[in-house]
XYZ file of C-alpha atoms in Angstrom:
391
model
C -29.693 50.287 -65.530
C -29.642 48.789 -62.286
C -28.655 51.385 -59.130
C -26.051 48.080 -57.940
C -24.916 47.466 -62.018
C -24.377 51.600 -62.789
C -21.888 51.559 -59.374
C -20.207 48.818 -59.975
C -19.860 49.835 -63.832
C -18.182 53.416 -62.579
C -16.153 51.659 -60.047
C -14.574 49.584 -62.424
C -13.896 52.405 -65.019
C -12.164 54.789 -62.494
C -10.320 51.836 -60.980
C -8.842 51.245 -64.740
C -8.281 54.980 -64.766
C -6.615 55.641 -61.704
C -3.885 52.167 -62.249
C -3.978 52.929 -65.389
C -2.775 56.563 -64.800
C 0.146 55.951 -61.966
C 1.318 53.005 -64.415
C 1.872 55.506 -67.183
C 2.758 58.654 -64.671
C 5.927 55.705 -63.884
C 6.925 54.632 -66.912
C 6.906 58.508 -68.055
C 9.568 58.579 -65.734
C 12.266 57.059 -68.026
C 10.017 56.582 -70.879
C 10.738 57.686 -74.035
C 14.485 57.727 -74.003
C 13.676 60.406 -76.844
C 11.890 63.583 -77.895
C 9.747 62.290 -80.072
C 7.795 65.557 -82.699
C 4.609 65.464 -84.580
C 4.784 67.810 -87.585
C 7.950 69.567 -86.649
C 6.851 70.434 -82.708
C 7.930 67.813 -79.853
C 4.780 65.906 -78.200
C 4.554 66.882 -74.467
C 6.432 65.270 -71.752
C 8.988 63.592 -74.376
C 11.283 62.415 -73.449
C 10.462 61.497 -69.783
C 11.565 62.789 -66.939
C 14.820 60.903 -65.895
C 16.349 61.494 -69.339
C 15.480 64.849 -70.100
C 16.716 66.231 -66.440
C 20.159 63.680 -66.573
C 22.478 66.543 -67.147
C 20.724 68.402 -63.856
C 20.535 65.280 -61.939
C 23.911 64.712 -62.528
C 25.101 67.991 -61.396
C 22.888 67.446 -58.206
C 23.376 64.256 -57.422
C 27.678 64.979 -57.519
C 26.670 68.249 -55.426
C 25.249 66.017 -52.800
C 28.145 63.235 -52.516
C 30.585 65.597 -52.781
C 28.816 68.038 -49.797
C 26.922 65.414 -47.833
C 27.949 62.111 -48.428
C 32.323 61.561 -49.634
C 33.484 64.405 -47.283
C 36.483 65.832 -46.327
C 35.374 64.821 -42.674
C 34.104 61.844 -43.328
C 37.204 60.348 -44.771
C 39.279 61.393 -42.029
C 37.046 59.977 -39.677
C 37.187 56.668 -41.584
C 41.006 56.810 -41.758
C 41.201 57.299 -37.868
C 39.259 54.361 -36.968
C 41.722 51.772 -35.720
C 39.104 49.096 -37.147
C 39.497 50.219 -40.994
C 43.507 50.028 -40.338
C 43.239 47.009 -39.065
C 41.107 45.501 -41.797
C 43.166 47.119 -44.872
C 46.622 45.564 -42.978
C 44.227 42.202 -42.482
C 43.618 42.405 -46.271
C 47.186 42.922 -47.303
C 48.670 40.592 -45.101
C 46.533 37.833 -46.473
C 47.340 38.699 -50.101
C 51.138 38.686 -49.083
C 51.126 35.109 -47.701
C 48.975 34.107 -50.134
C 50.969 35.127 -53.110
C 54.205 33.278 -50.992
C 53.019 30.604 -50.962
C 50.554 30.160 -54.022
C 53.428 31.456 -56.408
C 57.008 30.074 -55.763
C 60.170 31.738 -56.580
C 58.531 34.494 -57.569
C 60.466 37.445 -58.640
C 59.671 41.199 -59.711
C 61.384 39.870 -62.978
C 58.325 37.431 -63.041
C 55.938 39.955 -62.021
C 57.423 42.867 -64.737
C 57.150 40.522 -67.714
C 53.500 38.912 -66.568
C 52.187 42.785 -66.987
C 54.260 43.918 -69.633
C 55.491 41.623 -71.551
C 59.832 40.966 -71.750
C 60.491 44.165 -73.808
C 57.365 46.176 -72.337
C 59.627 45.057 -68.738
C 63.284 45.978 -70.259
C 61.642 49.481 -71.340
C 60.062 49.932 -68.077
C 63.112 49.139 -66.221
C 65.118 51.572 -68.229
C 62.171 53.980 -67.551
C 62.296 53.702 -63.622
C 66.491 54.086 -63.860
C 66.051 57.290 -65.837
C 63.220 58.666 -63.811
C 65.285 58.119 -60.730
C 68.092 59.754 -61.873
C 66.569 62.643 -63.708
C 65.110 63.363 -60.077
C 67.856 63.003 -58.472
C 69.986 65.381 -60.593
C 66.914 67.867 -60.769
C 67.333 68.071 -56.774
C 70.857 68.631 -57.029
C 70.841 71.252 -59.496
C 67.463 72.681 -57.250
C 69.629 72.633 -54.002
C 73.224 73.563 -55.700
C 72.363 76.465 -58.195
C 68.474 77.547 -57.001
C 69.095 77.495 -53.248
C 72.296 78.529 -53.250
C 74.665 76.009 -52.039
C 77.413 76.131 -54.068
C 78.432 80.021 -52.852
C 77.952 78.404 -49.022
C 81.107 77.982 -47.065
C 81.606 75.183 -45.093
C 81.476 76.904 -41.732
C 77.993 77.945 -42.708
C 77.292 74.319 -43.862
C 78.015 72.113 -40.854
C 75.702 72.435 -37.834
C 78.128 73.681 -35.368
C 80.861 74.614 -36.784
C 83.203 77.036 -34.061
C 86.670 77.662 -32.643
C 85.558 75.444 -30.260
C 84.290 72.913 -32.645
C 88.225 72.722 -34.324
C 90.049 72.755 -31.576
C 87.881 69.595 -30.808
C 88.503 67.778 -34.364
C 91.780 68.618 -34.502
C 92.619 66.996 -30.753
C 90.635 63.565 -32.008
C 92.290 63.905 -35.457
C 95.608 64.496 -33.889
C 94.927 61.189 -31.586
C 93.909 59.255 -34.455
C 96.955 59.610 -36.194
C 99.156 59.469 -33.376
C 97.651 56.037 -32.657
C 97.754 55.420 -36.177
C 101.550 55.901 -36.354
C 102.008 53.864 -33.372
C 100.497 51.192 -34.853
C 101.943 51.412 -38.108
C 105.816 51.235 -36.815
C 105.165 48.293 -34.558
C 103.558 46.453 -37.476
C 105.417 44.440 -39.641
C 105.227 46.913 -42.195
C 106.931 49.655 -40.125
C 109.574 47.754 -38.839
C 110.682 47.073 -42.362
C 109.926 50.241 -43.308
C 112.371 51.400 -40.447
C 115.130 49.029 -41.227
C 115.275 50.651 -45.240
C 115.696 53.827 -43.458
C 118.588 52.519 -41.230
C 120.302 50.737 -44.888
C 119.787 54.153 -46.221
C 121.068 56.170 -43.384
C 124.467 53.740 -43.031
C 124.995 53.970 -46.696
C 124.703 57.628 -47.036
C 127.394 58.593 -44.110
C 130.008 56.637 -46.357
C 133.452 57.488 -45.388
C 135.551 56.870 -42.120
C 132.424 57.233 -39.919
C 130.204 55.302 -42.081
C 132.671 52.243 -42.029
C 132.992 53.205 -38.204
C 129.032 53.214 -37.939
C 128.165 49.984 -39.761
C 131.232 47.596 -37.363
C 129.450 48.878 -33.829
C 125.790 49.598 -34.928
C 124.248 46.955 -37.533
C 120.418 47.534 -38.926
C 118.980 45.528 -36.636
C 120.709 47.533 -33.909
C 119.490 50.843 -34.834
C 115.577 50.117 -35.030
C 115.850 48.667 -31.896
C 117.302 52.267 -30.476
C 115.253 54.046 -33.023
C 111.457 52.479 -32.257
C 111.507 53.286 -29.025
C 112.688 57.228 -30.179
C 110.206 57.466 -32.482
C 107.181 56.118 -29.973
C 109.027 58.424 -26.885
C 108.179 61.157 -29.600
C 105.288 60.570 -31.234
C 103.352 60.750 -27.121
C 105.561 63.616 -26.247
C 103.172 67.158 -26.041
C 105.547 68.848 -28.256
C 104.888 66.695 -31.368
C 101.027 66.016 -30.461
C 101.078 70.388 -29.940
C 102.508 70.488 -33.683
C 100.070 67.952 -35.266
C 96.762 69.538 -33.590
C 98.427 73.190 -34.485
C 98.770 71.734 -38.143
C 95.035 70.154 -38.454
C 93.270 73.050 -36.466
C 95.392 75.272 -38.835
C 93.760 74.022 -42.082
C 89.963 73.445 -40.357
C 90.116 76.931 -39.704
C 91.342 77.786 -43.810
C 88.767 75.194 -44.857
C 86.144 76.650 -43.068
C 85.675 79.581 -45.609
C 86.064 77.358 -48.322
C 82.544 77.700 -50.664
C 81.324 74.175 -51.717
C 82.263 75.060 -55.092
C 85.752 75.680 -54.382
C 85.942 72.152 -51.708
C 84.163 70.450 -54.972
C 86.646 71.651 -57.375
C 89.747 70.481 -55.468
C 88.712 66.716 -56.054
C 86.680 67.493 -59.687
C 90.512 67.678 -61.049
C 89.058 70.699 -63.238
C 85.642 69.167 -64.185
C 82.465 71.774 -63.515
C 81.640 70.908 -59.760
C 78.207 70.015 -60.415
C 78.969 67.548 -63.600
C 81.176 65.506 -61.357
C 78.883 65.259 -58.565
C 76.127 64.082 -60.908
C 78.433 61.657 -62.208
C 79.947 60.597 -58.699
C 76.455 60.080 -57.675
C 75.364 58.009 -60.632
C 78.679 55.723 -59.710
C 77.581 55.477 -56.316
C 73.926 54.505 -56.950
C 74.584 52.893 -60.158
C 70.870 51.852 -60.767
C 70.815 49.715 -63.692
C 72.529 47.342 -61.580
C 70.907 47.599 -58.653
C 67.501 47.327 -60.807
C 68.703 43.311 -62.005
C 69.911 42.588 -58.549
C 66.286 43.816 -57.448
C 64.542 41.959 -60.595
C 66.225 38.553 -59.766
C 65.249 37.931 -55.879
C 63.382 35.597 -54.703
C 60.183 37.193 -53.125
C 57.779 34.503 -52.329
C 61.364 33.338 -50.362
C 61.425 36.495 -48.706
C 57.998 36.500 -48.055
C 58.121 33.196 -45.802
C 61.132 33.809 -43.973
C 60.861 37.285 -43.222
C 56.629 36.889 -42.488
C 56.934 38.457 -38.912
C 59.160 41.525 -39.824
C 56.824 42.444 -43.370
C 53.838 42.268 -40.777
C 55.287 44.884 -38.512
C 56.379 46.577 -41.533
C 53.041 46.164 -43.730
C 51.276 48.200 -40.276
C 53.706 50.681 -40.223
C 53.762 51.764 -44.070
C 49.934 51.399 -43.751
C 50.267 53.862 -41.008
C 52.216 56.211 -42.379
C 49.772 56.389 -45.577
C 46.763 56.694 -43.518
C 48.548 59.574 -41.571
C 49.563 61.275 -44.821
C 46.348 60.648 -46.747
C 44.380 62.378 -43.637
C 46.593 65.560 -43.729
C 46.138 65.849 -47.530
C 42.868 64.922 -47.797
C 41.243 68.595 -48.205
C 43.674 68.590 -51.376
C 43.282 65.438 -52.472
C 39.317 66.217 -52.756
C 39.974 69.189 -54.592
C 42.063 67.829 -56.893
C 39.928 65.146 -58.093
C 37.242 67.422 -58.100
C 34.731 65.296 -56.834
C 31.249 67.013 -58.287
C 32.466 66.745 -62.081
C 33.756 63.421 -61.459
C 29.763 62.083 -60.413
C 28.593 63.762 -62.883
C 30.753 62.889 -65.645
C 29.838 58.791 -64.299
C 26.484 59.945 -64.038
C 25.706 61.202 -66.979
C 27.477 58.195 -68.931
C 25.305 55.729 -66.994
C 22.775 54.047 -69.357
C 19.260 55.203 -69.036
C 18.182 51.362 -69.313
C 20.523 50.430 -66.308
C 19.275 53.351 -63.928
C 15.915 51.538 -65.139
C 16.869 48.207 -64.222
C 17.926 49.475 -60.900
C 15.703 51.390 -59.677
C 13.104 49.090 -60.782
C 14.899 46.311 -58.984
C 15.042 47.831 -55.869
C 11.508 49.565 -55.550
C 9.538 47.632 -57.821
C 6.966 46.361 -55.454
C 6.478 50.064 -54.207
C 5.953 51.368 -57.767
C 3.409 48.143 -58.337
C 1.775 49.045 -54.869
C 1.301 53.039 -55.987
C -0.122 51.531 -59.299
C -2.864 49.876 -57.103
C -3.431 52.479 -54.849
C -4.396 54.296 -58.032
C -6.564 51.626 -59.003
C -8.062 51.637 -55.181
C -8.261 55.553 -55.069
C -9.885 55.666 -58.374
C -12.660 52.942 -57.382
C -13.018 55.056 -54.444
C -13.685 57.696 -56.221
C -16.243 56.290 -58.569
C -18.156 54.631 -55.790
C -18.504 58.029 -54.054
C -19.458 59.941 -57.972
C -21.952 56.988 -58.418
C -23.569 57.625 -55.223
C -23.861 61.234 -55.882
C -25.509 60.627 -59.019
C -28.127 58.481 -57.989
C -28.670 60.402 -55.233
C -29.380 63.779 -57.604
C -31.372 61.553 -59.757
């Protein structure tokens, strides 16, 4: 054979080699999917690599993001930046007016029965009410019976209660009333309220002085004597001394009142805690204030209002960031953040890593395939030359 022909012959042959071997050494990376056993004993390097070592790349790979890549740190950081605020209030603010005005007269009734359906919304409604209130009764009975409230007086209740503190309330309750009794006689009301009095007094003296009463002094007479009295009294020190003395008088008793015992006197013998439960649920009444809520108009709201939800859309967003960033340690350790990688890892399909990786380094893989090709012919040209030089 011809020196140029036995070369070029060996050149070729390694060159088919060497491709031929990085080609396979690649597609032994996911290739096959399966062990695959010849007379009971599994065949070398089956399956390949990627599948046989998902469980450990998994456990890695959610190691890494959870250590090095989604950190506690890192979030925080992200949260901080004034420029990811901005954006996520950008975003929302551009769904809001979008949904205004894309979707008229749009209610939460609207919204409820698009999701769920009209029972699926009438069940979730009655849901919400009870969840509500079974918190709200829950921190009633946590504060009233756990914490102890019900066996505190009031003095111990009410920031600043004191001597001083009474003798304070009783001279603006006293005043109140004064002026409230002031008012009242002038009124209409009081006048005529004065005048039955005056009918009353005339027709219980009866008798000689009665008669003798009713010629020289008729109704009108008296309350026109007896306003003035009663006004010339009610600013005098003497009654003012006996209304503050009264009011300071029961502050004082009431102070060592327990909460049980100021509950009781309006419960009208119910348990304390049953009627404040039900008091509250009359106050709050949340079935109604649910259909109130279900029928308004939002988009309405929405375009009016655009300005104020702004301000209000960058505050709430605030907040959240703030309170996401001081709970973020526990937030990451709560969704445990390793498991949760691997768990997605190790569901991924083999044949999409494939695709994927493939995708995005393709043209390296097909440039290590020739470089094995290249090496290869390398190599035979240099074996080639060796022999002939021997020979």
């Amino acid at each position: 054979m011809q020196p140029w022909l036995f070369i070029l012959v060996n050149m070729a042959v390694a060159a088919f080699v060497g491709g031929l071997t990085n080609h396979f050494a690649i597609k032994m990376l996911f290739h096959p999917r399966q062990a695959i056993y010849l007379l009971g004993k599994r065949i070398p390097f089956t399956p390949g690599l990627i599948p046989k070592r998902k469980s450990q790349i998994a456990e890695s790979l959610g190691d890494v993001v959870a250590s090095y890549l989604v950190t506690t740190e890192g979030l925080r950081e992200l949260l901080e930046q004034e420029k990811f605020r901005q954006a996520a209030a950008d975003k929302l603010n551009d769904k809001l007016t979008e949904i205004a005005r894309m979707e008229p007269g749009l209610t939460l009734q609207a919204i409820g029965t698009k999701y769920w359906g009209e029972e699926g919304w009438t069940a979730r409604k009655a849901e919400w009410s009870g969840t509500i209130r079974d918190y709200l009764h829950n921190g009633l009975d946590q504060v009233w019976t756990n914490r102890g409230w019900s066996s505190r007086t009031i003095a111990e209740t009410v920031p600043g209660w004191s001597g001083e503190t009474i003798i304070n309330w009783s001279q603006m309750a006293e005043n109140m009333i004064v002026n409230a009794l002031r008012e009242e006689i002038l009124s209409p009301r009081g006048q005529r309220l004065l005048r039955q009095l005056a009918s009353g007094m005339l027709d219980k003296a009866g008798g000689f002085l009665g008669a003798l009463a009713g010629i020289f002094m008729d109704e009108d007479k008296m309350i026109e004597r007896l306003t003035p009295i009663l006004l010339e009294q009610l600013g005098g020190e003497t009654v003012r001394t006996a209304i503050r003395g009264m009011i300071a008088k029961q502050l004082e008793a009431a102070g060592g009142w327990t909460l049980e015992q100021t509950v009781s006197r309006f419960a009208a013998g119910e348990e304390p805690l049953v009627w404040m439960k039900l008091k509250l649920d009359a106050v709050l009444r949340l079935e109604e204030r649910f259909e109130q809520l279900e029928a308004y108009d939002i988009s309405q709201w929405l375009l009016r209002n655009e300005d104020l939800w702004r301000k209000w859309v960058q505050t709430v967003l605030g907040a959240s960031f703030n309170l996401l960033n001081r709970n973020m340690h526990t937030i990451i350790e709560a969704i445990e953040l390793p498991s949760l990688v691997k768990q997605q890892v190790e569901k991924f399909p083999i044949e999409r890593l494939e695709h994927i990786i493939l995708s995005v380094s393709g043209k390296e893989f097909k440039a290590i395939t020739w470089l094995g090709a290249v090496l290869g012919g390398l190599i035979g040209l240099f074996q080639s030359i060796f022999i002939l030089w021997i020979m």
